[in-house]
Each structure stands twice: as C-alpha cells, then as structure tokens.
CSV table of C-alpha atoms and ligand atoms in Angstrom, one decimal:
chain,number,residue,atom,x,y,z
T,1,MET,CA,-52.5,-23.2,-41.4
T,2,LYS,CA,-51.4,-25.2,-38.2
T,3,ARG,CA,-47.9,-24.6,-38.9
T,4,SER,CA,-48.4,-20.8,-39.4
T,5,ARG,CA,-50.2,-20.4,-36.1
T,6,HIS,CA,-47.5,-22.7,-34.9
T,7,LEU,CA,-45.2,-20.0,-35.7
T,8,ALA,CA,-47.0,-17.1,-34.6
T,9,CYS,CA,-46.9,-18.7,-31.1
T,10,LEU,CA,-43.4,-18.6,-31.4
T,11,ALA,CA,-43.1,-15.4,-32.5
T,12,PHE,CA,-45.3,-14.3,-29.3
T,13,ALA,CA,-43.3,-16.2,-26.9
T,14,MET,CA,-40.0,-15.3,-27.8
T,15,LEU,CA,-41.3,-11.4,-28.0
T,16,VAL,CA,-42.9,-12.0,-24.3
T,17,THR,CA,-39.7,-13.2,-23.1
T,18,VAL,CA,-37.5,-10.6,-24.6
T,19,ALA,CA,-40.2,-8.2,-22.8
T,20,GLN,CA,-38.8,-9.9,-19.8
T,21,ARG,CA,-35.2,-9.4,-19.9
T,22,PRO,CA,-35.6,-6.0,-18.2
T,23,SER,CA,-37.4,-6.9,-14.6
T,24,ALA,CA,-35.5,-9.8,-14.7
T,25,ALA,CA,-32.4,-7.3,-14.9
T,26,ALA,CA,-34.3,-5.3,-12.5
T,27,THR,CA,-34.6,-8.3,-9.7
T,28,TRP,CA,-30.9,-8.9,-9.8
T,29,PRO,CA,-30.0,-9.7,-6.5
T,30,GLY,CA,-26.6,-8.3,-6.7
T,31,VAL,CA,-22.7,-9.5,-5.4
T,32,PRO,CA,-22.6,-9.6,-1.9
T,33,VAL,CA,-19.1,-8.0,-0.3
T,34,LEU,CA,-17.9,-9.2,2.8
T,35,MET,CA,-15.8,-7.6,5.2
T,36,TYR,CA,-12.7,-9.6,6.8
T,37,HIS,CA,-10.0,-8.0,9.2
T,38,LYS,CA,-7.6,-10.8,10.4
T,39,VAL,CA,-7.4,-14.1,9.0
T,40,ASP,CA,-5.4,-15.4,12.3
T,41,ALA,CA,-4.4,-18.3,14.6
T,42,VAL,CA,-3.9,-16.0,17.7
T,43,VAL,CA,-7.3,-14.9,18.8
T,44,PRO,CA,-7.6,-11.8,20.6
T,45,ARG,CA,-8.7,-12.2,24.3
T,46,ASP,CA,-11.2,-9.0,23.8
T,47,ALA,CA,-14.4,-9.4,22.5
T,48,VAL,CA,-13.6,-6.7,19.7
T,49,GLY,CA,-10.7,-7.8,19.0
T,50,ARG,CA,-12.4,-11.8,18.7
T,51,ASP,CA,-15.2,-10.8,16.5
T,52,LEU,CA,-12.9,-9.2,14.1
T,53,THR,CA,-10.4,-12.5,13.6
T,54,VAL,CA,-11.4,-15.1,11.7
T,55,GLU,CA,-9.2,-18.4,12.5
T,56,PRO,CA,-7.4,-20.2,9.7
T,57,ALA,CA,-9.4,-22.9,9.7
T,58,ALA,CA,-12.6,-21.2,9.8
T,59,PHE,CA,-11.4,-19.6,6.8
T,60,GLU,CA,-10.6,-22.3,5.0
T,61,ALA,CA,-13.8,-24.1,5.3
T,62,GLN,CA,-15.4,-20.9,3.8
T,63,LEU,CA,-13.1,-21.4,0.8
T,64,ARG,CA,-13.8,-24.8,0.3
T,65,TYR,CA,-17.9,-23.9,0.7
T,66,LEU,CA,-17.1,-21.2,-2.3
T,67,ARG,CA,-15.0,-23.7,-4.0
T,68,ASP,CA,-17.9,-26.7,-3.8
T,69,HIS,CA,-21.0,-24.3,-4.8
T,70,ARG,CA,-19.1,-22.9,-7.8
T,71,ILE,CA,-19.2,-19.0,-6.4
T,72,ALA,CA,-16.7,-17.2,-8.3
T,73,THR,CA,-14.3,-14.3,-5.9
T,74,ILE,CA,-13.8,-11.1,-7.9
T,75,THR,CA,-11.8,-8.1,-6.8
T,76,ALA,CA,-13.7,-5.0,-5.9
T,77,GLU,CA,-12.2,-3.4,-8.7
T,78,GLU,CA,-13.3,-6.3,-11.5
T,79,LEU,CA,-16.9,-5.7,-9.4
T,80,ALA,CA,-16.9,-1.9,-10.2
T,81,ARG,CA,-15.9,-2.1,-13.8
T,82,ASP,CA,-18.5,-5.1,-14.8
T,83,LEU,CA,-21.0,-2.4,-13.0
T,84,ALA,CA,-19.8,0.2,-15.3
T,85,ARG,CA,-20.1,-2.0,-18.5
T,86,GLY,CA,-23.7,-3.1,-17.5
T,87,ARG,CA,-22.8,-6.8,-16.8
T,88,ARG,CA,-23.8,-8.2,-13.9
T,89,PRO,CA,-21.7,-11.1,-12.4
T,90,GLN,CA,-23.6,-14.4,-11.3
T,91,ARG,CA,-22.5,-16.7,-8.3
T,92,ALA,CA,-20.0,-14.2,-7.8
T,93,VAL,CA,-18.8,-12.4,-4.2
T,94,VAL,CA,-15.9,-10.2,-3.2
T,95,LEU,CA,-13.5,-10.9,-0.4
T,96,THR,CA,-12.2,-7.8,1.2
T,97,PHE,CA,-10.0,-7.8,4.3
T,98,ASP,CA,-9.6,-4.3,6.1
T,99,ASP,CA,-6.6,-2.5,7.5
T,100,GLY,CA,-3.5,-4.6,6.5
T,101,TYR,CA,-2.4,-6.6,9.0
T,102,GLU,CA,0.6,-8.8,8.5
T,103,ASP,CA,-1.3,-11.8,8.4
T,104,ALA,CA,-3.0,-10.7,4.8
T,105,ALA,CA,0.2,-11.7,3.7
T,106,THR,CA,1.2,-14.6,5.8
T,107,VAL,CA,-2.1,-16.2,6.1
T,108,ALA,CA,-4.9,-14.7,3.7
T,109,THR,CA,-2.9,-14.7,0.7
T,110,PRO,CA,-1.4,-18.2,1.0
T,111,LEU,CA,-4.9,-19.8,1.7
T,112,LEU,CA,-6.8,-17.8,-1.0
T,113,ARG,CA,-4.0,-18.6,-3.7
T,114,LYS,CA,-5.0,-22.5,-2.8
T,115,TYR,CA,-8.2,-22.1,-3.9
T,116,GLY,CA,-7.7,-20.0,-6.9
T,117,ALA,CA,-9.5,-17.4,-5.1
T,118,ARG,CA,-8.7,-13.8,-4.6
T,119,GLY,CA,-9.5,-10.7,-2.4
T,120,THR,CA,-9.2,-7.2,-2.2
T,121,PHE,CA,-7.2,-5.8,0.8
T,122,PHE,CA,-8.2,-2.4,2.3
T,123,VAL,CA,-5.0,-1.0,3.7
T,124,SER,CA,-4.3,2.3,6.2
T,125,SER,CA,-0.9,3.3,4.6
T,126,GLY,CA,0.5,5.3,7.5
T,127,PHE,CA,0.9,1.9,9.2
T,128,VAL,CA,3.1,-0.4,6.4
T,129,GLY,CA,6.1,-1.5,7.9
T,130,THR,CA,4.9,-0.5,11.7
T,131,PRO,CA,5.3,-3.6,13.6
T,132,ARG,CA,2.8,-6.5,13.0
T,133,HIS,CA,1.5,-4.7,9.8
T,134,LEU,CA,2.1,-5.3,6.2
T,135,THR,CA,5.1,-4.1,4.3
T,136,TRP,CA,5.3,-2.7,0.8
T,137,ARG,CA,7.1,-5.2,-0.3
T,138,GLU,CA,4.5,-7.7,0.8
T,139,MET,CA,2.1,-5.8,-0.5
T,140,ARG,CA,3.7,-5.7,-3.9
T,141,ALA,CA,3.8,-9.2,-3.8
T,142,MET,CA,0.1,-9.7,-3.3
T,143,ARG,CA,-0.3,-7.9,-6.3
T,144,ALA,CA,1.5,-10.0,-8.1
T,145,ALA,CA,-0.4,-12.9,-6.5
T,146,GLY,CA,-3.5,-11.3,-8.4
T,147,MET,CA,-5.2,-9.5,-5.4
T,148,GLU,CA,-6.2,-6.0,-5.4
T,149,VAL,CA,-4.1,-4.3,-2.4
T,150,THR,CA,-5.8,-0.7,-2.3
T,151,CYS,CA,-6.7,2.4,0.1
T,152,HIS,CA,-8.2,2.3,3.4
T,153,GLY,CA,-7.1,5.5,4.6
T,154,THR,CA,-3.7,6.8,5.9
T,155,MET,CA,-4.1,7.1,10.1
T,156,HIS,CA,-7.8,5.0,10.1
T,157,LEU,CA,-9.5,7.9,10.7
T,158,ASP,CA,-13.0,8.3,10.6
T,159,LEU,CA,-13.4,10.6,7.8
T,160,SER,CA,-17.1,12.0,9.2
T,161,THR,CA,-15.1,14.1,12.3
T,162,LEU,CA,-12.8,15.5,9.9
T,163,ASP,CA,-13.0,18.9,8.0
T,164,ARG,CA,-12.3,18.9,4.1
T,165,ALA,CA,-9.0,19.9,4.5
T,166,GLY,CA,-8.5,16.8,7.3
T,167,GLN,CA,-10.0,14.3,4.7
T,168,THR,CA,-7.9,15.3,1.6
T,169,ALA,CA,-4.8,14.2,3.5
T,170,GLU,CA,-6.3,11.6,5.1
T,171,ALA,CA,-7.7,9.9,2.1
T,172,GLY,CA,-5.4,11.5,-0.4
T,173,GLY,CA,-2.0,11.2,1.5
T,174,CYS,CA,-3.0,7.5,1.5
T,175,VAL,CA,-4.3,7.3,-2.7
T,176,SER,CA,-0.6,9.1,-3.2
T,177,ARG,CA,1.1,6.5,-1.1
T,178,PHE,CA,-0.1,3.6,-3.2
T,179,GLY,CA,1.0,5.4,-6.5
T,180,ARG,CA,4.7,6.1,-4.8
T,181,TYR,CA,5.4,2.5,-3.5
T,182,LEU,CA,3.5,0.1,-5.7
T,183,GLY,CA,4.8,1.3,-8.7
T,184,GLY,CA,2.9,3.6,-10.4
T,185,VAL,CA,-0.7,1.9,-9.5
T,186,ARG,CA,-3.6,4.1,-8.9
T,187,PRO,CA,-5.7,2.4,-6.8
T,188,VAL,CA,-9.6,3.2,-8.0
T,189,THR,CA,-11.5,1.5,-4.8
T,190,TYR,CA,-11.7,2.5,-1.1
T,191,ALA,CA,-13.2,1.2,2.2
T,192,TYR,CA,-14.2,4.0,4.7
T,193,PRO,CA,-12.6,3.4,8.5
T,194,ALA,CA,-15.6,2.1,10.6
T,195,GLY,CA,-17.4,2.8,7.5
T,196,LYS,CA,-18.2,6.6,7.8
T,197,PHE,CA,-18.6,9.2,5.4
T,198,ASP,CA,-20.0,12.6,5.0
T,199,ALA,CA,-20.7,14.9,1.8
T,200,VAL,CA,-17.7,16.0,1.9
T,201,THR,CA,-16.4,12.6,1.4
T,202,LEU,CA,-18.2,11.7,-1.3
T,203,ASP,CA,-17.0,14.5,-3.3
T,204,LEU,CA,-13.5,13.7,-2.4
T,205,MET,CA,-13.4,9.9,-3.8
T,206,LYS,CA,-14.7,11.4,-7.3
T,207,ARG,CA,-11.9,14.2,-7.3
T,208,LEU,CA,-9.2,11.3,-6.3
T,209,GLY,CA,-10.4,8.9,-9.0
T,210,ILE,CA,-12.0,6.4,-7.1
T,211,VAL,CA,-14.8,4.4,-9.0
T,212,ALA,CA,-16.2,2.5,-5.9
T,213,ALA,CA,-16.0,3.0,-2.5
T,214,PHE,CA,-17.5,0.7,0.4
T,215,THR,CA,-19.0,1.5,3.9
T,216,GLU,CA,-20.5,-0.9,6.0
T,217,ILE,CA,-24.3,-0.5,5.4
T,218,PRO,CA,-25.6,-3.9,4.9
T,219,GLY,CA,-26.7,-5.3,1.7
T,220,THR,CA,-25.6,-6.4,-1.8
T,221,VAL,CA,-23.7,-4.2,-4.8
T,222,THR,CA,-26.6,-4.0,-7.5
T,223,ASP,CA,-25.5,-0.8,-9.6
T,224,LEU,CA,-23.0,2.3,-9.4
T,225,ALA,CA,-25.8,4.4,-9.0
T,226,ARG,CA,-24.5,5.5,-5.4
T,227,PRO,CA,-21.1,4.5,-6.0
T,228,PHE,CA,-19.5,5.9,-3.1
T,229,GLU,CA,-22.0,4.1,-0.5
T,230,LEU,CA,-21.8,0.6,-1.2
T,231,PRO,CA,-22.8,-1.9,1.3
T,232,ARG,CA,-20.7,-4.6,2.8
T,233,ARG,CA,-21.3,-7.7,5.1
T,234,ARG,CA,-18.9,-8.4,8.1
T,235,VAL,CA,-17.3,-11.9,8.5
T,236,ARG,CA,-17.3,-12.8,12.4
T,237,HIS,CA,-15.2,-15.1,14.2
T,238,ASP,CA,-18.4,-17.2,15.1
T,239,ASP,CA,-19.7,-17.3,12.0
T,240,ASP,CA,-20.1,-20.9,10.5
T,241,VAL,CA,-20.5,-22.4,7.6
T,242,ALA,CA,-24.4,-22.2,7.2
T,243,ARG,CA,-23.7,-18.7,8.8
T,244,PHE,CA,-21.4,-17.8,5.9
T,245,GLY,CA,-23.6,-19.4,3.3
T,246,GLU,CA,-26.3,-17.2,4.4
T,247,LEU,CA,-23.5,-14.2,3.5
T,248,VAL,CA,-22.7,-15.6,0.3
T,249,THR,CA,-26.2,-15.5,-1.0
T,250,PRO,CA,-27.3,-12.4,-2.5
X,301,ZN,ZN1,-10.6,-0.6,9.4
C-alpha cells in the first residue's frame, strides 16, 4: 500500500514535470547577438569611429571570458536553423561584425580561431576590394575557416530611405554578388545598415531567400516570429569585461 502510494506520488511528480515544460520553454531567455564593427589597434580620434573600434586586447579578453564561462559562439545562420527546428541553444552567443573592414580578416578572424570561436561577418559588397576593406579572396578564406560571411547591403545605404526598386538593387545586388564571388554560396542572413528597415524591406528579405535579418533593436533572439526584425546588442570601445558579461547574459 505504502509502495503504491509512493509510485502514485512519483507519477504525479512526473506529470507536473511534463506540464511545466512548456512554461519553462516560454521563459527561455534567448540568445544574445552582439554587434561589433572594427577590431583594431588603430583607434580613430573621432568619437563615432572610436566607439565603433574594439582594441584587440579587449576583444581577446572577451573571448577568454566566453571560454572561461563556457559560452559557445554560434553563427547567425546556425541560430536561425536551430530556431527553425525548435531547438533552443543554451549558453550560446552570436558575435557579428559589420561593414567588412580589412581587420575582419587580419585581426578578428585570427583571434576567433585562436579561441575556437566563430563569428558572422556582415559585409557591404560594393566596398569589397577597396582600400581598408576585405577582398573576396579573404572572405572565401574566412568562410573556409568556419566563419559566416554574409550581406550588409551593396553601398551600405539605409534601406528605409529607398523605394522598392532602390531596396531591391541595394539588397538584391549584395545577395547576387555573394553568390557569384563566394562559390555559389547563397546568403541566408542579413544585417540592415544603421539597423533601418520598413515594410518593403520585410517583404524583400523573404523574396531574397533570407531566413533571418538583424536590426539594432535591443534584446535577445528568442524565436523567428518576426524573422526580419531580430535584435542585436552593440559592443562599444569602452566596454570592460564586466559590461561584456552583461551583454552576453540573456
Ligand atoms: Zn554598417
């Protein structure tokens, strides 16, 4: 009798556990997606340029923080694929780097590789091969090293200021150039210059086969309910390791 009551309790406890699962999933805090621009020892004097530049020693301290706290780096594409399959990555972060400056290949990628980490690089295709920017050759090598290299417009224009034809040229031009110069690889993630977009942009992303597009709206990525309005958190020049710890905490 005592044993059967114990089993009944156990069964009830299991039922409660099962019942709690959906609410536990609903409170999943999501994955932070961080936004960098330059990782470079040369820090511009102007306030905006300075704020966009993280020094290599600071970046390395951040990578050590992730390693020491067992926080995995996944690419934006992997995050989107996981969410599409109903998976919820735990202790994970996405590191993204905007614009396609040459330090992405010469500084950021080597440091990421040193720590077994990976990043997503959003590149404006119209600047590829111009002074101080990435080349297609470097971008192919970064992809071969496990980095995601994908679209950030053609001429880095604010999409919300363009009509449909302008947006199609700006965003579609980037997607087609990537396909042509990166061995037929089709970009599936996108970041809007200045984080700006409108209703036309959302429709265009779908038509271009993009599965996830990033803004500068604050927050963490918890689902793909609004796949073309995903949030990101900016990493600033003066962020210390404590602040970085906050940024990677969902
Ligand atoms: Zn940008």
